[in-house]
Amino acid sequence: MSQTTNQSWGGRFSEPTDAFVARFTASVDFDQRMARHDIQGSIAHATMLAHVGVLSEDERDAIVAGLKEILQEIEAGTFEWSVALEDVHMNIEARLTQKIGITGKKLHTGRSRNDQVATDIRLYMRDEIDAVAAELARLRAGLIELADREADTIMPGFTHLQTAQPVTFGHHLLAWQEMLARDHERLLDCRKRVNVMPLGAAALAGTTYPIDRHLTAELLGFERPAENSLDAVSDRDFGIEFTAFASLLLMHLSRMSEELVLWTSAQFDFINLPDRFCTGSSIMPQKKNPDVPELVRGKTGRVYGHLIGLLTLMKSQPLAYNKDNQEDKEPLFDTLDTVLGCLRAFADMIPAIESKKDSMREAARRGFSTATDLADYLVRKGVAFRDAHEIVGLSVAYGIQNHKDLSEMSLNELRQFSDVIEADVFEVLTLEGSVAARNHIGGTAPDQVRAAAQRARDALAQFVTTQQATTEEHDQ
């Protein structure tokens, strides 16, 4: 074999790989972030091989000690990565052979880079999902506490971005929390399908060595080994599923961002974001720009693109492994980085939001937001709803013409549209009366908002406890 071919596969080649092709096909520049997980998988593999008698205990111990030393080199930044060795796996294996000699070459017995990389990605993603889940829990906790504090703060609720009915800021924030709760469930459901072990599938057809895949899965904290060797090395559904989760999460964060951007504007003036989450203008000294929510809103399209890219990557691949799959890592890694960054920014920013209660209340007062309450009042007085709807519509038209809100009209002004209206109507035309009247589960009444916040707090605590138990189980 030529000394210039890759020694992991160069035996059947008569000439070295073209220098450009070597660089073009190498993945070590981006897959080295999986080094710790590659070493974790290799230690478990060597342990299993010794257990079934393929390696001696001395060989196992030399391999494990060498791999741990290599991990220390990587963490210290002294490890020398080589593009000529293509990927994280071969860089580590070559260094292991340098350190312990021919025994290092025995590590790859009974496995292929195909099942090795599939295992590395799953180990890496499992840890990253746990980190994402922790940040998501932190964001949800901050939202819940802010909602509890703002349970009495009245603001306008919108449909079509037009004033619809009064709600409370706390109620609005809990709507965001519901979005994130669904995302949290999707994330942990995705984790279940990540936590399946491909190792032992080898290149595509398994191996003739007497391996114990259940032992390896147990050592690595996987729930079970993959059932089918062809599918095990070629499946990337778990990466697509995570990116689909990320797309939904970023869509929700983007919706929140849009409202935060609107609310910080002079036209709304509903909230204040602390200066540390904003920037200024190079030319307009008065500007305070909400850069964090704007950037999160912008990064959403980036994650959407990765989802479409991964779906397209996989759509035409025959079984089993193909080199195309090398292209899964950069979009997946970038999605993980983007999601973590966005969640960390929001988890820090959301609890620091300051509501401008007077501005919110004034906005709720404008736009006839208690019109539906007046219609409901008329129905309780025996008026058919369609007739009540018309009566209130005429009242609103009168208010627009005379620049008066419904609550600002006199009793006589209101009675010109219906003689069933009496003095008690003003109890339902106040903003406080409107939100308090919706005193049912999921409603806007402040007591209901506080109760909903407590239910959300309890559900989140249970969720986090379950997640921690799952994480500790695989760590053992």
XYZ file of C-alpha atoms in Angstrom:
476
model
C 0.000 0.000 0.000
C 1.211 3.494 -0.831
C 2.368 5.446 2.202
C 0.369 8.443 0.954
C -3.040 6.768 1.004
C -5.267 6.782 4.073
C -4.224 3.808 6.174
C -7.753 3.099 7.387
C -8.940 2.115 3.898
C -6.095 2.588 1.388
C -5.123 -1.041 0.794
C -6.974 -1.440 -2.494
C -5.900 1.958 -3.880
C -2.927 2.334 -6.207
C -2.560 6.110 -5.985
C -3.081 8.686 -3.262
C -6.219 10.757 -2.955
C -6.056 14.076 -4.758
C -5.152 16.847 -2.306
C -8.260 18.861 -3.116
C -10.477 15.770 -2.824
C -8.925 15.021 0.568
C -9.864 18.487 1.788
C -13.261 18.366 0.068
C -14.269 15.068 1.675
C -12.787 15.704 5.128
C -15.138 16.455 8.007
C -12.711 16.876 10.880
C -13.052 20.660 10.914
C -16.640 20.361 12.110
C -17.060 16.853 13.526
C -14.239 17.241 16.067
C -16.832 18.717 18.398
C -17.975 15.105 18.897
C -14.537 13.999 20.165
C -15.649 13.383 23.736
C -18.568 11.294 22.536
C -16.382 9.392 20.072
C -14.046 8.472 22.922
C -17.016 7.593 25.138
C -18.312 5.212 22.470
C -14.874 3.693 21.890
C -14.336 2.996 25.586
C -17.675 1.207 25.760
C -16.868 -0.740 22.566
C -13.475 -1.843 23.893
C -15.037 -2.824 27.219
C -17.593 -4.960 25.420
C -14.959 -6.582 23.171
C -13.001 -7.632 26.248
C -16.168 -8.933 27.894
C -16.834 -11.284 24.941
C -13.187 -12.317 24.642
C -12.268 -10.508 21.406
C -9.789 -8.322 23.315
C -7.750 -9.308 26.327
C -8.182 -7.374 29.554
C -4.681 -5.916 29.130
C -5.552 -4.721 25.618
C -8.774 -3.199 26.904
C -6.979 -1.421 29.723
C -4.317 -0.030 27.370
C -6.995 1.232 24.962
C -9.113 2.819 27.699
C -6.101 4.500 29.324
C -4.870 5.777 25.949
C -8.297 7.166 25.038
C -8.569 8.979 28.360
C -5.162 10.553 27.806
C -6.232 11.656 24.322
C -9.362 13.259 25.774
C -7.156 15.212 28.153
C -5.062 16.406 25.201
C -8.172 17.510 23.332
C -9.588 19.356 26.329
C -6.209 21.018 26.933
C -6.047 22.144 23.292
C -2.780 20.312 22.577
C -4.223 17.650 20.282
C -3.141 18.078 16.646
C -6.008 17.567 14.201
C -5.157 16.403 10.683
C -7.329 16.912 7.598
C -5.430 14.024 5.984
C -7.057 11.711 8.526
C -10.494 12.911 7.363
C -12.591 12.860 10.504
C -12.684 12.869 14.285
C -12.702 9.055 14.425
C -9.523 8.455 12.447
C -7.683 11.319 14.143
C -8.335 9.766 17.539
C -7.578 6.218 16.393
C -4.298 7.287 14.757
C -3.231 9.085 17.928
C -4.185 6.035 20.000
C -1.978 3.819 17.815
C 0.878 6.289 18.227
C 0.507 6.067 21.992
C -0.042 2.323 22.576
C 1.140 0.668 19.361
C -0.563 -2.116 17.451
C -3.172 -2.621 20.174
C -4.671 0.697 19.091
C -5.476 -0.806 15.701
C -7.557 -3.515 17.386
C -10.089 -0.974 18.676
C -11.944 -0.920 15.371
C -12.651 -4.662 15.477
C -16.354 -5.366 14.960
C -17.389 -1.863 13.969
C -17.307 0.564 11.033
C -17.108 4.305 10.793
C -20.719 4.048 9.626
C -22.109 2.789 12.931
C -19.457 4.720 14.846
C -20.494 8.119 13.499
C -24.178 7.295 13.887
C -23.503 6.481 17.535
C -21.407 9.614 18.079
C -24.132 11.859 16.691
C -26.742 10.308 18.947
C -24.521 10.593 22.037
C -23.734 14.207 21.171
C -27.367 15.072 20.453
C -28.569 13.452 23.646
C -26.339 15.733 25.715
C -27.289 18.769 23.643
C -30.998 17.982 23.979
C -30.542 17.875 27.746
C -28.883 21.306 27.587
C -31.703 22.660 25.406
C -34.288 21.202 27.799
C -32.604 22.924 30.749
C -32.647 26.322 28.996
C -36.245 25.804 27.901
C -37.216 25.019 31.491
C -35.421 28.165 32.665
C -37.280 30.284 30.122
C -40.629 28.754 31.061
C -39.957 29.337 34.754
C -39.155 32.999 34.086
C -42.309 33.422 32.027
C -44.477 31.860 34.710
C -43.087 34.080 37.453
C -43.509 37.213 35.332
C -47.073 36.191 34.474
C -47.853 35.733 38.163
C -46.543 39.209 38.945
C -48.560 40.732 36.102
C -51.846 38.907 36.794
C -53.665 42.204 37.441
C -52.030 44.311 34.709
C -54.683 45.143 32.120
C -53.769 45.336 28.458
C -55.668 45.060 25.187
C -56.096 41.655 23.630
C -55.865 41.682 19.841
C -57.252 39.881 16.859
C -56.069 41.029 13.418
C -53.789 43.329 15.465
C -56.918 45.351 16.275
C -58.123 45.917 19.833
C -60.549 43.100 20.622
C -61.137 42.605 24.352
C -59.248 43.494 27.519
C -56.986 40.800 28.946
C -54.166 40.898 31.434
C -50.471 40.925 30.679
C -50.124 37.844 32.849
C -52.717 36.010 30.774
C -50.895 36.956 27.578
C -47.574 35.720 28.956
C -49.133 32.398 29.914
C -50.220 31.975 26.293
C -46.526 32.095 25.409
C -45.852 29.571 28.152
C -48.389 27.163 26.629
C -46.512 27.291 23.326
C -43.254 26.463 25.077
C -44.836 23.679 27.121
C -45.820 21.933 23.890
C -42.289 22.458 22.564
C -40.856 20.946 25.740
C -42.997 17.836 25.296
C -41.917 17.513 21.665
C -38.251 17.830 22.641
C -38.346 15.078 25.240
C -40.373 12.870 22.913
C -37.676 13.389 20.259
C -35.030 12.412 22.823
C -36.581 8.947 23.123
C -35.851 8.236 19.462
C -32.350 9.699 19.714
C -31.585 7.334 22.588
C -31.258 4.193 20.419
C -27.807 2.680 19.774
C -26.572 1.966 16.204
C -23.200 0.550 17.336
C -22.823 -3.068 16.271
C -24.470 -2.556 12.897
C -20.929 -2.142 11.510
C -20.885 -0.984 7.871
C -24.434 -2.156 7.161
C -24.807 -5.900 7.861
C -23.588 -6.384 11.416
C -20.434 -8.299 12.299
C -19.313 -11.912 12.609
C -17.691 -11.258 15.991
C -19.677 -12.399 19.054
C -20.496 -8.873 20.218
C -22.927 -8.035 23.021
C -24.885 -5.008 21.819
C -27.092 -4.920 24.898
C -24.021 -4.536 27.091
C -22.669 -1.704 24.932
C -26.066 0.021 25.008
C -26.139 -0.283 28.789
C -22.610 1.109 29.122
C -23.556 4.131 26.988
C -26.929 4.726 28.621
C -28.934 3.930 25.509
C -32.437 2.590 25.992
C -31.831 -0.240 23.515
C -29.755 -1.227 20.467
C -31.204 -0.476 17.025
C -33.185 -3.397 15.622
C -32.020 -3.354 11.990
C -28.408 -2.914 10.874
C -29.301 -1.324 7.511
C -31.531 1.257 9.124
C -29.164 1.833 12.033
C -26.318 3.214 9.915
C -28.462 5.201 7.486
C -31.199 6.658 9.710
C -31.104 10.395 10.284
C -34.779 10.796 11.195
C -33.806 11.779 14.731
C -31.809 14.748 13.405
C -34.652 15.841 11.153
C -37.094 15.453 14.027
C -34.952 17.615 16.276
C -34.711 20.260 13.561
C -38.508 20.115 13.153
C -38.823 20.670 16.910
C -36.356 23.546 16.617
C -38.347 25.084 13.769
C -41.537 25.041 15.850
C -39.718 26.435 18.869
C -38.118 29.237 16.844
C -41.481 29.984 15.243
C -42.879 30.501 18.730
C -39.907 32.589 19.851
C -40.267 34.625 16.666
C -43.933 35.325 17.410
C -42.930 36.455 20.890
C -40.143 38.552 19.400
C -42.554 40.292 17.039
C -44.730 41.320 19.963
C -41.755 42.434 22.037
C -40.520 44.591 19.153
C -43.974 46.140 18.751
C -44.454 46.677 22.470
C -41.137 48.493 22.897
C -41.982 50.946 20.119
C -43.122 54.486 20.913
C -46.417 53.692 19.186
C -47.254 50.928 21.706
C -45.012 51.787 24.670
C -46.218 48.711 26.606
C -42.916 47.454 28.018
C -39.342 48.386 28.680
C -36.428 46.079 27.927
C -33.335 46.719 30.060
C -30.483 48.413 28.240
C -28.298 45.309 28.404
C -30.571 43.587 25.868
C -30.629 46.504 23.433
C -28.246 48.582 21.289
C -28.194 52.121 19.957
C -27.855 53.785 16.594
C -24.631 55.103 15.094
C -26.414 58.219 13.844
C -29.635 58.657 15.882
C -28.711 59.212 19.542
C -32.269 58.685 20.826
C -32.587 55.130 19.525
C -32.847 52.046 21.710
C -33.129 49.038 19.446
C -34.537 45.659 20.648
C -31.757 43.680 19.000
C -32.197 40.428 20.940
C -35.795 39.752 19.849
C -35.016 41.033 16.348
C -32.103 38.622 16.000
C -34.146 35.702 17.314
C -36.846 36.569 14.791
C -34.195 36.635 12.059
C -32.553 33.354 13.083
C -35.856 31.517 12.695
C -35.487 31.400 8.913
C -32.016 29.925 9.315
C -33.402 26.966 11.272
C -36.264 26.514 8.783
C -33.607 26.285 6.061
C -31.745 23.558 7.938
C -34.943 21.519 8.228
C -35.578 21.693 4.493
C -31.897 20.978 3.828
C -31.915 17.810 5.949
C -35.166 16.573 4.440
C -33.730 17.124 0.970
C -30.456 15.444 1.948
C -32.258 12.233 2.869
C -35.064 12.082 0.318
C -33.233 10.130 -2.424
C -30.783 7.986 -0.492
C -30.938 4.231 -1.058
C -30.100 1.928 1.834
C -27.709 1.853 3.516
C -25.037 4.475 4.344
C -23.995 7.050 1.717
C -21.386 9.802 1.861
C -24.249 12.307 1.525
C -24.833 11.779 5.233
C -21.675 13.704 6.049
C -23.731 16.768 5.151
C -26.074 16.190 8.104
C -23.694 17.520 10.743
C -23.193 21.181 9.889
C -26.919 22.032 9.667
C -27.650 19.942 12.743
C -24.810 21.487 14.742
C -25.823 24.990 13.671
C -29.432 24.288 14.634
C -28.331 23.163 18.087
C -26.111 26.226 18.522
C -28.852 28.573 17.313
C -31.530 27.077 19.556
C -29.305 27.189 22.625
C -28.290 30.781 21.935
C -31.860 31.965 21.403
C -33.140 30.194 24.511
C -30.334 31.564 26.677
C -30.999 35.094 25.464
C -34.740 34.806 26.101
C -34.327 33.080 29.466
C -32.155 36.005 30.615
C -34.328 38.705 29.039
C -37.915 37.685 29.801
C -37.763 37.973 33.624
C -36.241 41.459 33.223
C -39.193 42.849 31.223
C -40.805 45.872 32.875
C -44.449 46.507 32.058
C -45.730 50.043 31.538
C -49.071 49.569 33.227
C -50.537 52.996 32.485
C -49.768 52.726 28.774
C -51.248 49.247 28.595
C -54.396 50.312 30.408
C -54.883 53.357 28.215
C -54.504 51.214 25.094
C -57.102 48.766 26.438
C -59.455 51.648 27.140
C -59.307 52.756 23.514
C -60.915 50.780 20.717
C -64.205 49.840 22.456
C -62.658 46.727 23.983
C -65.672 46.144 26.274
C -68.159 45.972 23.369
C -68.538 42.205 23.701
C -69.236 42.647 27.422
C -72.077 45.009 26.554
C -73.494 42.460 24.115
C -73.314 39.743 26.785
C -75.036 42.108 29.225
C -77.914 42.585 26.783
C -78.241 38.831 26.254
C -78.532 38.341 30.009
C -81.354 40.906 29.895
C -83.239 38.706 27.406
C -82.073 40.223 24.094
C -81.243 37.719 21.335
C -77.506 37.707 20.639
C -77.837 38.816 17.001
C -79.986 41.752 18.091
C -77.550 42.529 20.900
C -74.710 42.496 18.369
C -76.511 45.096 16.233
C -77.343 47.291 19.238
C -73.721 47.353 20.360
C -72.578 48.044 16.799
C -74.814 51.108 16.701
C -73.461 52.176 20.099
C -69.883 51.884 18.856
C -70.700 53.880 15.721
C -72.144 56.613 17.967
C -69.014 56.514 20.125
C -66.723 56.866 17.106
C -68.744 59.846 15.878
C -68.709 61.519 19.278
C -65.198 60.438 20.365
C -66.485 58.548 23.389
C -65.730 55.092 24.673
C -68.716 53.005 25.802
C -67.732 53.530 29.438
C -67.719 57.306 28.897
C -71.299 57.482 27.621
C -74.107 58.471 29.948
C -76.937 56.091 30.773
C -79.296 58.102 28.582
C -76.881 57.897 25.651
C -76.737 54.125 25.960
C -80.492 53.732 26.446
C -81.198 55.366 23.086
C -80.051 52.055 21.567
C -81.939 49.740 23.966
C -84.304 50.460 26.826
C -83.243 47.307 28.690
C -79.965 49.006 29.567
C -79.920 50.093 33.222
C -77.412 51.671 35.596
C -75.787 48.331 36.354
C -74.361 48.338 32.814
C -71.347 50.319 34.018
C -70.221 47.343 36.098
C -69.480 45.434 32.880
C -68.095 48.369 30.912
C -65.056 48.828 33.155
C -61.818 47.120 32.162
C -61.508 45.481 35.572
C -65.072 44.202 35.372
C -64.443 42.810 31.897
C -61.390 40.737 32.796
C -62.851 39.650 36.152
C -66.045 38.395 34.498
C -64.122 35.684 32.626
C -63.684 33.733 35.822
C -63.266 30.223 34.471
C -60.294 27.963 33.809
C -58.292 29.467 30.970
C -59.998 32.846 31.469
C -58.618 36.326 32.051
C -59.726 36.900 35.665
C -56.632 37.701 37.750
C -57.386 34.890 40.193
C -57.625 32.478 37.267
C -54.327 33.771 35.883
C -52.618 33.195 39.226
C -54.135 29.714 39.453
C -52.987 28.946 35.902
C -49.496 30.159 36.772
C -49.404 27.789 39.741
C -50.581 24.863 37.619
C -47.903 25.678 35.051
C -45.295 25.943 37.804
C -46.270 22.534 39.192
C -46.335 20.919 35.740
C -42.907 22.335 34.916
C -41.456 21.072 38.195
C -42.779 17.586 37.446
C -41.423 17.784 33.918
C -37.965 18.807 35.126
C -37.943 16.042 37.748
C -38.774 13.446 35.095
C -36.091 14.808 32.773
C -33.467 14.779 35.522
C -34.318 11.173 36.385
C -33.940 10.194 32.738
C -30.595 11.987 32.459
C -29.264 10.450 35.672
C -30.300 6.999 34.463
C -28.161 7.242 31.318
C -25.287 8.852 33.259
C -25.132 5.791 35.496
